[in-house]
């Protein structure tokens, strides 16, 4: 038993398992080792998640157990037979270690409920879904104990590290309270860096480790769990939401008010990554003060945005341009309009970096999508190319461009304590 009460296979068990597997391979033609012995039932309940369950004869699932043994699939329970990173076809798999099937059996015998949570983003056609199902049937069909499997196919709330699969499973597929301290999760996306072990490459992400942290489960890598290896060093990544400061000034310099009580005609140009808080800031601090709101997502073209600015200033109204405006050449077109109208022009530079903005992107699209009551309040996930484009084009705004003032705007989360706790979970 380890400190968490998880029974692991002993070294002798592993040697015996390996010997038994070798003996079986010698006696049985490889084709028949892939034949499923247990039926897999597919449950059509969620449009973006494949759900499967097995029920071997005369073996009851531990549906009332508080102990959960949860695993990732690829790179954890199975690996490719070919040695490729991604399987070449549905037959290209083997057990990650010979002890995996017997370990799962021991866990079931010790009272654990077994469940697999897997991200499967490549299942974007009927043919690929069918092939994946065939592989799952072959894998789970080799086990003599009940197992549930959930596979997230889209980038939505069910994709790890988000907890949608876990929440659905524990609500609809398990019938007892769960003891998180006695339960655990094993996954290979653990944030280990290059050469964390001799000849081992870095993990593709820390998604499994983040998923376990979001859920509150103790976490192990396959090497730690199946091979009893020590803890490997790892990195959570560039942005750690739990470490983001709880108190920051909304803007700097703060020696003068951001917006005067009775604003005169002026042009305010926003600069910042998508999902760094620009639109919320404008709606909270500028629009109520009478600023005309100009946004290219609404007006569709830059020329329309420029025309809207000209009209607002001609009408003696202050105006705010809520676009990303990464480069000086784009900003110059707006600055020229302000100079022609002989009004001040200020820059509000939203200083959230790319990693914070990407985190916000998923939080606002997925969490607020679930919470949104009105369809118009729902947001789509902004594609990666928008962030790469902003980064490649970004030029830090300077007063030499013609700005009368530049204010730096920090991202400050606004919402309830409950919402902030959810925001501080891992979203990507």
Short mmCIF file of C-alpha atoms in Angstrom, two decimals:
data_model
loop_
_atom_site.label_atom_id
_atom_site.label_comp_id
_atom_site.label_asym_id
_atom_site.label_seq_id
_atom_site.Cartn_x
_atom_site.Cartn_y
_atom_site.Cartn_z
CA UNK A 1 0.00 0.00 0.00
CA UNK A 2 1.25 3.51 -0.69
CA UNK A 3 0.59 6.44 1.71
CA UNK A 4 -2.73 7.13 -0.01
CA UNK A 5 -3.93 3.57 0.49
CA UNK A 6 -3.51 2.62 -3.18
CA UNK A 7 -2.41 -0.97 -3.65
CA UNK A 8 0.36 -1.09 -6.23
CA UNK A 9 1.77 -4.13 -8.00
CA UNK A 10 4.92 -5.45 -6.34
CA UNK A 11 8.17 -6.02 -8.23
CA UNK A 12 7.54 -9.80 -8.10
CA UNK A 13 4.02 -9.26 -9.43
CA UNK A 14 5.37 -7.27 -12.35
CA UNK A 15 7.95 -9.93 -13.21
CA UNK A 16 5.29 -12.61 -13.02
CA UNK A 17 2.92 -10.57 -15.19
CA UNK A 18 5.64 -10.02 -17.76
CA UNK A 19 6.48 -13.73 -17.77
CA UNK A 20 2.86 -14.71 -18.08
CA UNK A 21 2.34 -12.29 -20.96
CA UNK A 22 5.41 -13.64 -22.77
CA UNK A 23 4.14 -17.17 -22.33
CA UNK A 24 0.74 -16.24 -23.71
CA UNK A 25 2.25 -14.54 -26.73
CA UNK A 26 4.28 -17.67 -27.48
CA UNK A 27 1.25 -19.97 -27.25
CA UNK A 28 -1.41 -17.77 -28.88
CA UNK A 29 -1.21 -16.22 -32.31
CA UNK A 30 -1.00 -12.38 -31.96
CA UNK A 31 -4.18 -11.92 -34.00
CA UNK A 32 -6.23 -13.61 -31.31
CA UNK A 33 -4.66 -11.67 -28.42
CA UNK A 34 -6.64 -8.68 -29.71
CA UNK A 35 -9.99 -10.48 -29.60
CA UNK A 36 -12.31 -8.88 -27.06
CA UNK A 37 -13.55 -11.19 -24.32
CA UNK A 38 -15.88 -8.66 -22.68
CA UNK A 39 -18.65 -6.68 -24.37
CA UNK A 40 -18.44 -2.89 -24.40
CA UNK A 41 -21.67 -0.89 -24.20
CA UNK A 42 -21.71 2.60 -25.75
CA UNK A 43 -23.92 5.17 -24.06
CA UNK A 44 -25.28 7.91 -26.31
CA UNK A 45 -25.71 10.68 -23.72
CA UNK A 46 -23.44 13.62 -24.59
CA UNK A 47 -22.90 14.95 -28.13
CA UNK A 48 -19.20 15.75 -27.63
CA UNK A 49 -18.21 12.84 -25.38
CA UNK A 50 -18.02 9.13 -26.14
CA UNK A 51 -19.11 7.06 -23.14
CA UNK A 52 -18.44 3.35 -22.79
CA UNK A 53 -18.95 0.83 -20.05
CA UNK A 54 -18.07 -2.82 -19.60
CA UNK A 55 -19.85 -5.42 -17.49
CA UNK A 56 -17.99 -8.75 -17.36
CA UNK A 57 -20.18 -11.70 -16.41
CA UNK A 58 -20.46 -12.43 -12.70
CA UNK A 59 -18.41 -9.31 -11.79
CA UNK A 60 -20.30 -6.42 -10.23
CA UNK A 61 -19.02 -2.84 -10.63
CA UNK A 62 -18.17 -1.05 -7.39
CA UNK A 63 -20.85 1.59 -7.96
CA UNK A 64 -21.24 2.37 -4.26
CA UNK A 65 -17.52 2.56 -3.50
CA UNK A 66 -16.12 5.91 -2.30
CA UNK A 67 -12.74 4.96 -3.83
CA UNK A 68 -12.10 5.85 -7.46
CA UNK A 69 -9.13 4.72 -9.53
CA UNK A 70 -9.07 6.99 -12.58
CA UNK A 71 -6.70 6.82 -15.54
CA UNK A 72 -5.86 8.50 -18.80
CA UNK A 73 -5.85 6.15 -21.81
CA UNK A 74 -3.09 6.83 -24.37
CA UNK A 75 0.37 6.90 -22.85
CA UNK A 76 -0.99 5.65 -19.52
CA UNK A 77 -2.95 2.41 -19.89
CA UNK A 78 -1.82 1.77 -23.46
CA UNK A 79 1.00 2.82 -25.78
CA UNK A 80 1.54 2.34 -29.51
CA UNK A 81 2.92 -1.00 -30.66
CA UNK A 82 4.77 0.81 -33.45
CA UNK A 83 6.56 3.21 -31.12
CA UNK A 84 5.00 6.20 -32.87
CA UNK A 85 3.63 9.11 -30.84
CA UNK A 86 0.22 8.73 -32.47
CA UNK A 87 -1.17 5.32 -33.50
CA UNK A 88 -1.05 4.55 -37.19
CA UNK A 89 -4.38 2.71 -37.02
CA UNK A 90 -6.83 1.20 -34.53
CA UNK A 91 -4.71 -1.95 -34.16
CA UNK A 92 -1.57 -0.04 -33.18
CA UNK A 93 -1.67 -0.47 -29.42
CA UNK A 94 -0.22 -2.49 -26.57
CA UNK A 95 -0.47 -2.28 -22.80
CA UNK A 96 1.73 0.52 -21.46
CA UNK A 97 3.25 -2.07 -19.12
CA UNK A 98 2.51 -5.80 -18.82
CA UNK A 99 1.24 -5.26 -15.27
CA UNK A 100 -1.60 -2.94 -16.31
CA UNK A 101 -4.41 -5.54 -16.66
CA UNK A 102 -3.57 -7.32 -13.40
CA UNK A 103 -3.20 -4.00 -11.58
CA UNK A 104 -6.69 -2.96 -12.66
CA UNK A 105 -8.01 -6.30 -11.49
CA UNK A 106 -6.38 -5.85 -8.07
CA UNK A 107 -7.82 -2.37 -7.77
CA UNK A 108 -11.32 -3.65 -8.48
CA UNK A 109 -10.83 -6.48 -5.98
CA UNK A 110 -9.73 -3.88 -3.41
CA UNK A 111 -13.02 -2.03 -3.88
CA UNK A 112 -12.05 0.68 -6.36
CA UNK A 113 -14.37 1.88 -9.11
CA UNK A 114 -12.38 2.07 -12.37
CA UNK A 115 -12.86 4.91 -14.85
CA UNK A 116 -10.88 6.27 -17.80
CA UNK A 117 -10.93 9.95 -18.84
CA UNK A 118 -9.36 10.67 -22.23
CA UNK A 119 -9.03 13.65 -24.59
CA UNK A 120 -9.56 12.58 -28.20
CA UNK A 121 -9.54 15.76 -30.27
CA UNK A 122 -8.79 14.01 -33.55
CA UNK A 123 -12.16 12.26 -33.78
CA UNK A 124 -13.51 14.67 -36.38
CA UNK A 125 -15.15 12.18 -38.75
CA UNK A 126 -17.46 9.19 -38.53
CA UNK A 127 -14.65 6.92 -39.75
CA UNK A 128 -12.28 8.06 -37.01
CA UNK A 129 -14.95 7.70 -34.34
CA UNK A 130 -15.68 4.18 -35.56
CA UNK A 131 -11.97 3.26 -35.50
CA UNK A 132 -11.54 4.67 -32.00
CA UNK A 133 -14.54 2.72 -30.75
CA UNK A 134 -13.08 -0.46 -32.22
CA UNK A 135 -9.79 0.16 -30.42
CA UNK A 136 -11.56 0.84 -27.12
CA UNK A 137 -13.56 -2.36 -27.50
CA UNK A 138 -10.34 -4.28 -28.07
CA UNK A 139 -8.60 -2.67 -25.07
CA UNK A 140 -11.42 -2.85 -22.52
CA UNK A 141 -12.47 -6.23 -23.84
CA UNK A 142 -9.21 -7.70 -22.54
CA UNK A 143 -10.03 -6.72 -18.95
CA UNK A 144 -11.95 -8.96 -16.58
CA UNK A 145 -13.33 -6.13 -14.42
CA UNK A 146 -15.91 -3.36 -15.05
CA UNK A 147 -14.52 -0.12 -16.46
CA UNK A 148 -16.17 3.14 -17.54
CA UNK A 149 -14.56 5.27 -20.26
CA UNK A 150 -15.26 8.86 -21.26
CA UNK A 151 -13.54 10.45 -24.26
CA UNK A 152 -13.87 14.18 -24.95
CA UNK A 153 -13.89 14.94 -28.68
CA UNK A 154 -14.16 18.76 -28.69
CA UNK A 155 -12.63 21.76 -26.98
CA UNK A 156 -15.47 22.29 -24.56
CA UNK A 157 -16.13 21.92 -20.83
CA UNK A 158 -15.55 18.17 -21.07
CA UNK A 159 -11.97 18.44 -22.31
CA UNK A 160 -9.27 17.96 -19.67
CA UNK A 161 -8.06 19.83 -17.66
CA UNK A 162 -11.64 21.09 -17.45
CA UNK A 163 -13.77 18.92 -15.23
CA UNK A 164 -16.92 18.35 -17.28
CA UNK A 165 -16.27 14.63 -17.82
CA UNK A 166 -15.63 14.10 -14.11
CA UNK A 167 -18.69 16.07 -13.05
CA UNK A 168 -20.93 14.20 -15.49
CA UNK A 169 -19.55 10.80 -14.49
CA UNK A 170 -19.84 11.29 -10.75
CA UNK A 171 -23.36 12.71 -11.13
CA UNK A 172 -24.83 10.27 -13.65
CA UNK A 173 -22.67 7.14 -13.60
CA UNK A 174 -21.69 6.71 -9.95
CA UNK A 175 -24.09 6.30 -7.07
CA UNK A 176 -22.10 7.18 -3.95
CA UNK A 177 -20.12 10.07 -2.44
CA UNK A 178 -16.45 9.99 -3.43
CA UNK A 179 -13.56 10.05 -0.98
CA UNK A 180 -11.00 12.14 -2.85
CA UNK A 181 -8.17 11.30 -0.46
CA UNK A 182 -8.57 7.56 -1.07
CA UNK A 183 -9.02 8.02 -4.80
CA UNK A 184 -6.39 8.94 -7.40
CA UNK A 185 -5.74 9.77 -11.04
CA UNK A 186 -2.92 8.51 -13.29
CA UNK A 187 -1.92 10.32 -16.47
CA UNK A 188 1.10 10.96 -18.68
CA UNK A 189 0.44 14.65 -19.46
CA UNK A 190 2.30 15.72 -16.35
CA UNK A 191 4.42 18.71 -17.35
CA UNK A 192 7.71 16.82 -17.22
CA UNK A 193 10.45 18.60 -19.16
CA UNK A 194 13.02 17.35 -21.69
CA UNK A 195 15.36 14.69 -20.28
CA UNK A 196 13.32 14.27 -17.09
CA UNK A 197 14.52 10.70 -17.50
CA UNK A 198 17.23 9.30 -19.76
CA UNK A 199 16.00 9.21 -23.37
CA UNK A 200 12.59 10.56 -22.39
CA UNK A 201 11.11 13.61 -24.15
CA UNK A 202 9.10 16.33 -22.48
CA UNK A 203 5.41 15.78 -21.90
CA UNK A 204 3.13 17.39 -24.48
CA UNK A 205 1.37 19.27 -21.67
CA UNK A 206 0.50 19.17 -17.98
CA UNK A 207 -3.18 18.57 -18.76
CA UNK A 208 -3.59 15.40 -16.70
CA UNK A 209 -1.86 16.87 -13.68
CA UNK A 210 -4.03 19.99 -13.97
CA UNK A 211 -7.18 17.87 -14.34
CA UNK A 212 -6.36 16.00 -11.13
CA UNK A 213 -5.69 19.30 -9.35
CA UNK A 214 -8.99 20.76 -10.55
CA UNK A 215 -10.90 17.72 -9.33
CA UNK A 216 -8.91 17.38 -6.10
CA UNK A 217 -7.48 13.92 -6.78
CA UNK A 218 -3.97 12.76 -5.82
CA UNK A 219 -1.94 12.46 -9.03
CA UNK A 220 0.59 9.91 -10.31
CA UNK A 221 2.37 9.49 -13.60
CA UNK A 222 2.38 5.99 -15.16
CA UNK A 223 6.06 5.66 -14.24
CA UNK A 224 5.30 6.53 -10.63
CA UNK A 225 2.24 4.33 -10.38
CA UNK A 226 3.02 1.22 -12.44
CA UNK A 227 6.84 1.23 -12.09
CA UNK A 228 7.20 2.64 -8.55
CA UNK A 229 9.59 5.33 -9.81
CA UNK A 230 10.21 8.48 -7.80
CA UNK A 231 8.51 11.79 -8.44
CA UNK A 232 9.90 13.53 -11.51
CA UNK A 233 10.38 17.31 -11.66
CA UNK A 234 7.70 19.11 -13.64
CA UNK A 235 6.38 22.51 -14.64
CA UNK A 236 2.79 23.70 -14.50
CA UNK A 237 3.51 25.99 -17.43
CA UNK A 238 3.92 29.71 -17.90
CA UNK A 239 0.72 30.91 -16.25
CA UNK A 240 -0.46 29.61 -12.87
CA UNK A 241 -3.93 31.03 -12.13
CA UNK A 242 -3.72 30.17 -8.44
CA UNK A 243 -0.69 32.46 -8.13
CA UNK A 244 -2.18 35.46 -9.92
CA UNK A 245 -2.22 38.45 -7.53
CA UNK A 246 -5.52 39.02 -5.77
CA UNK A 247 -4.89 42.76 -5.50
CA UNK A 248 -3.53 44.89 -8.32
CA UNK A 249 -4.11 48.54 -9.18
CA UNK A 250 -6.60 48.78 -11.99
CA UNK A 251 -4.40 51.22 -13.86
CA UNK A 252 -1.09 53.05 -13.72
CA UNK A 253 -0.12 55.78 -13.37
CA UNK A 254 -2.88 56.36 -10.84
CA UNK A 255 -2.01 59.91 -9.81
CA UNK A 256 -4.96 61.29 -11.78
CA UNK A 257 -8.44 59.86 -12.45
CA UNK A 258 -8.73 57.50 -15.38
CA UNK A 259 -11.87 59.23 -16.63
CA UNK A 260 -12.88 62.76 -15.61
CA UNK A 261 -16.36 63.22 -14.10
CA UNK A 262 -17.57 65.08 -17.20
CA UNK A 263 -15.43 63.80 -20.06
CA UNK A 264 -14.76 66.12 -22.98
CA UNK A 265 -14.36 64.91 -26.55
CA UNK A 266 -11.32 62.67 -26.81
CA UNK A 267 -10.25 59.44 -28.47
CA UNK A 268 -9.20 56.45 -26.35
CA UNK A 269 -7.46 53.61 -28.20
CA UNK A 270 -7.29 50.18 -26.57
CA UNK A 271 -4.29 47.89 -27.14
CA UNK A 272 -4.19 44.32 -25.90
CA UNK A 273 -4.61 40.62 -26.54
CA UNK A 274 -8.02 39.14 -27.22
CA UNK A 275 -9.78 38.22 -23.95
CA UNK A 276 -7.62 40.45 -21.77
CA UNK A 277 -10.63 42.35 -20.42
CA UNK A 278 -10.95 45.26 -22.87
CA UNK A 279 -14.66 45.03 -23.65
CA UNK A 280 -15.67 44.50 -20.03
CA UNK A 281 -13.53 47.47 -19.04
CA UNK A 282 -15.18 49.71 -21.65
CA UNK A 283 -18.68 48.66 -20.58
CA UNK A 284 -17.89 49.25 -16.93
CA UNK A 285 -15.85 52.45 -16.95
CA UNK A 286 -16.29 54.33 -20.24
CA UNK A 287 -19.64 53.68 -21.89
CA UNK A 288 -21.60 54.78 -18.78
CA UNK A 289 -19.69 58.10 -18.97
CA UNK A 290 -20.97 58.73 -22.50
CA UNK A 291 -18.13 57.31 -24.60
CA UNK A 292 -19.18 56.14 -28.04
CA UNK A 293 -18.17 52.50 -28.37
CA UNK A 294 -16.35 51.46 -31.56
CA UNK A 295 -15.57 47.79 -32.08
CA UNK A 296 -14.58 46.00 -35.28
CA UNK A 297 -16.33 42.75 -34.29
CA UNK A 298 -19.55 44.76 -34.37
CA UNK A 299 -18.81 47.05 -37.33
CA UNK A 300 -16.99 44.33 -39.34
CA UNK A 301 -14.38 46.53 -41.07
CA UNK A 302 -11.68 48.98 -39.98
CA UNK A 303 -12.98 51.62 -42.39
CA UNK A 304 -16.32 51.57 -40.62
CA UNK A 305 -14.52 51.92 -37.28
CA UNK A 306 -12.58 54.93 -38.57
CA UNK A 307 -15.77 56.50 -39.91
CA UNK A 308 -17.55 55.93 -36.58
CA UNK A 309 -14.70 57.69 -34.77
CA UNK A 310 -14.87 60.68 -37.12
CA UNK A 311 -18.62 60.99 -36.62
CA UNK A 312 -18.43 60.72 -32.82
CA UNK A 313 -15.74 63.40 -32.62
CA UNK A 314 -17.65 65.61 -35.07
CA UNK A 315 -20.62 65.29 -32.70
CA UNK A 316 -18.34 66.46 -29.83
CA UNK A 317 -18.49 63.11 -28.07
CA UNK A 318 -15.68 61.08 -26.50
CA UNK A 319 -15.04 57.76 -28.22
CA UNK A 320 -13.29 54.51 -27.32
CA UNK A 321 -11.85 52.08 -29.89
CA UNK A 322 -12.09 48.56 -28.51
CA UNK A 323 -9.90 46.58 -30.91
CA UNK A 324 -6.57 44.77 -30.34
CA UNK A 325 -4.60 47.44 -32.30
CA UNK A 326 -1.24 45.66 -31.99
CA UNK A 327 0.92 47.74 -34.32
CA UNK A 328 1.75 51.43 -34.61
CA UNK A 329 0.55 51.66 -38.23
CA UNK A 330 -3.00 50.71 -37.26
CA UNK A 331 -3.03 53.07 -34.28
CA UNK A 332 -1.77 55.92 -36.48
CA UNK A 333 -4.98 55.91 -38.53
CA UNK A 334 -6.99 56.64 -35.38
CA UNK A 335 -4.43 59.10 -34.02
CA UNK A 336 -4.62 61.07 -37.28
CA UNK A 337 -8.40 61.35 -36.89
CA UNK A 338 -7.98 62.71 -33.34
CA UNK A 339 -5.36 65.22 -34.43
CA UNK A 340 -7.55 66.38 -37.30
CA UNK A 341 -10.43 66.88 -34.86
CA UNK A 342 -8.03 68.62 -32.45
CA UNK A 343 -8.94 66.44 -29.50
CA UNK A 344 -6.69 64.56 -27.09
CA UNK A 345 -5.86 60.95 -27.89
CA UNK A 346 -4.96 58.45 -25.19
CA UNK A 347 -3.85 54.84 -25.22
CA UNK A 348 -5.09 52.29 -22.71
CA UNK A 349 -2.58 49.44 -22.90
CA UNK A 350 -4.00 46.24 -21.37
CA UNK A 351 -0.85 44.54 -20.14
CA UNK A 352 -2.18 40.97 -19.60
CA UNK A 353 0.25 38.66 -21.37
CA UNK A 354 -0.67 35.98 -23.88
CA UNK A 355 -0.93 33.19 -21.30
CA UNK A 356 -3.29 35.09 -19.03
CA UNK A 357 -5.38 36.13 -22.03
CA UNK A 358 -5.61 32.54 -23.30
CA UNK A 359 -6.74 31.44 -19.84
CA UNK A 360 -9.44 34.13 -19.87
CA UNK A 361 -10.44 33.05 -23.36
CA UNK A 362 -11.38 29.55 -22.21
CA UNK A 363 -12.91 30.70 -18.93
CA UNK A 364 -15.23 33.25 -20.49
CA UNK A 365 -16.19 31.03 -23.46
CA UNK A 366 -16.83 27.86 -21.49
CA UNK A 367 -17.76 28.82 -17.94
CA UNK A 368 -19.72 31.93 -18.85
CA UNK A 369 -21.29 30.03 -21.77
CA UNK A 370 -22.78 27.60 -19.29
CA UNK A 371 -23.90 30.40 -17.01
CA UNK A 372 -25.21 32.74 -19.72
CA UNK A 373 -28.98 33.10 -19.82
CA UNK A 374 -29.09 35.10 -23.03
CA UNK A 375 -27.68 33.76 -26.29
CA UNK A 376 -26.04 37.10 -27.07
CA UNK A 377 -23.97 36.85 -23.88
CA UNK A 378 -22.36 33.60 -24.97
CA UNK A 379 -18.83 33.68 -26.36
CA UNK A 380 -16.94 31.36 -28.69
CA UNK A 381 -13.38 30.24 -28.05
CA UNK A 382 -11.03 32.59 -29.91
CA UNK A 383 -8.75 30.49 -32.16
CA UNK A 384 -5.02 30.20 -31.50
CA UNK A 385 -4.16 32.08 -34.68
CA UNK A 386 -5.55 35.29 -33.17
CA UNK A 387 -2.96 35.11 -30.40
CA UNK A 388 -0.10 34.19 -32.72
CA UNK A 389 -1.05 37.08 -35.00
CA UNK A 390 -1.16 39.61 -32.17
CA UNK A 391 2.20 38.43 -30.82
CA UNK A 392 3.88 38.63 -34.23
CA UNK A 393 2.53 42.14 -34.95
CA UNK A 394 2.73 43.69 -31.49
CA UNK A 395 4.63 46.97 -31.06
CA UNK A 396 4.49 48.45 -27.59
CA UNK A 397 2.65 51.78 -27.71
CA UNK A 398 4.77 54.90 -27.14
CA UNK A 399 3.98 58.58 -26.68
CA UNK A 400 6.14 59.34 -29.73
CA UNK A 401 3.32 57.90 -31.86
CA UNK A 402 1.27 60.97 -30.92
CA UNK A 403 -0.48 59.86 -27.74
CA UNK A 404 -1.09 62.52 -25.13
CA UNK A 405 -1.05 59.82 -22.46
CA UNK A 406 -0.59 56.07 -22.09
CA UNK A 407 -2.26 54.24 -19.21
CA UNK A 408 -1.40 50.65 -18.39
CA UNK A 409 -4.46 48.60 -17.46
CA UNK A 410 -4.07 45.50 -15.31
CA UNK A 411 -6.43 42.56 -15.50
CA UNK A 412 -8.47 42.55 -12.30
CA UNK A 413 -11.02 39.77 -11.95
CA UNK A 414 -14.51 41.07 -11.25
CA UNK A 415 -17.07 38.63 -9.94
CA UNK A 416 -18.20 36.69 -6.92
CA UNK A 417 -15.82 34.65 -4.75
CA UNK A 418 -17.36 31.53 -6.22
CA UNK A 419 -16.69 32.73 -9.76
CA UNK A 420 -13.15 33.74 -8.86
CA UNK A 421 -12.48 30.27 -7.40
CA UNK A 422 -13.64 28.77 -10.70
CA UNK A 423 -11.51 31.26 -12.67
CA UNK A 424 -8.46 30.16 -10.66
CA UNK A 425 -8.82 26.56 -11.81
CA UNK A 426 -6.91 25.27 -14.80
CA UNK A 427 -8.76 25.94 -18.06
CA UNK A 428 -6.01 25.08 -20.57
#
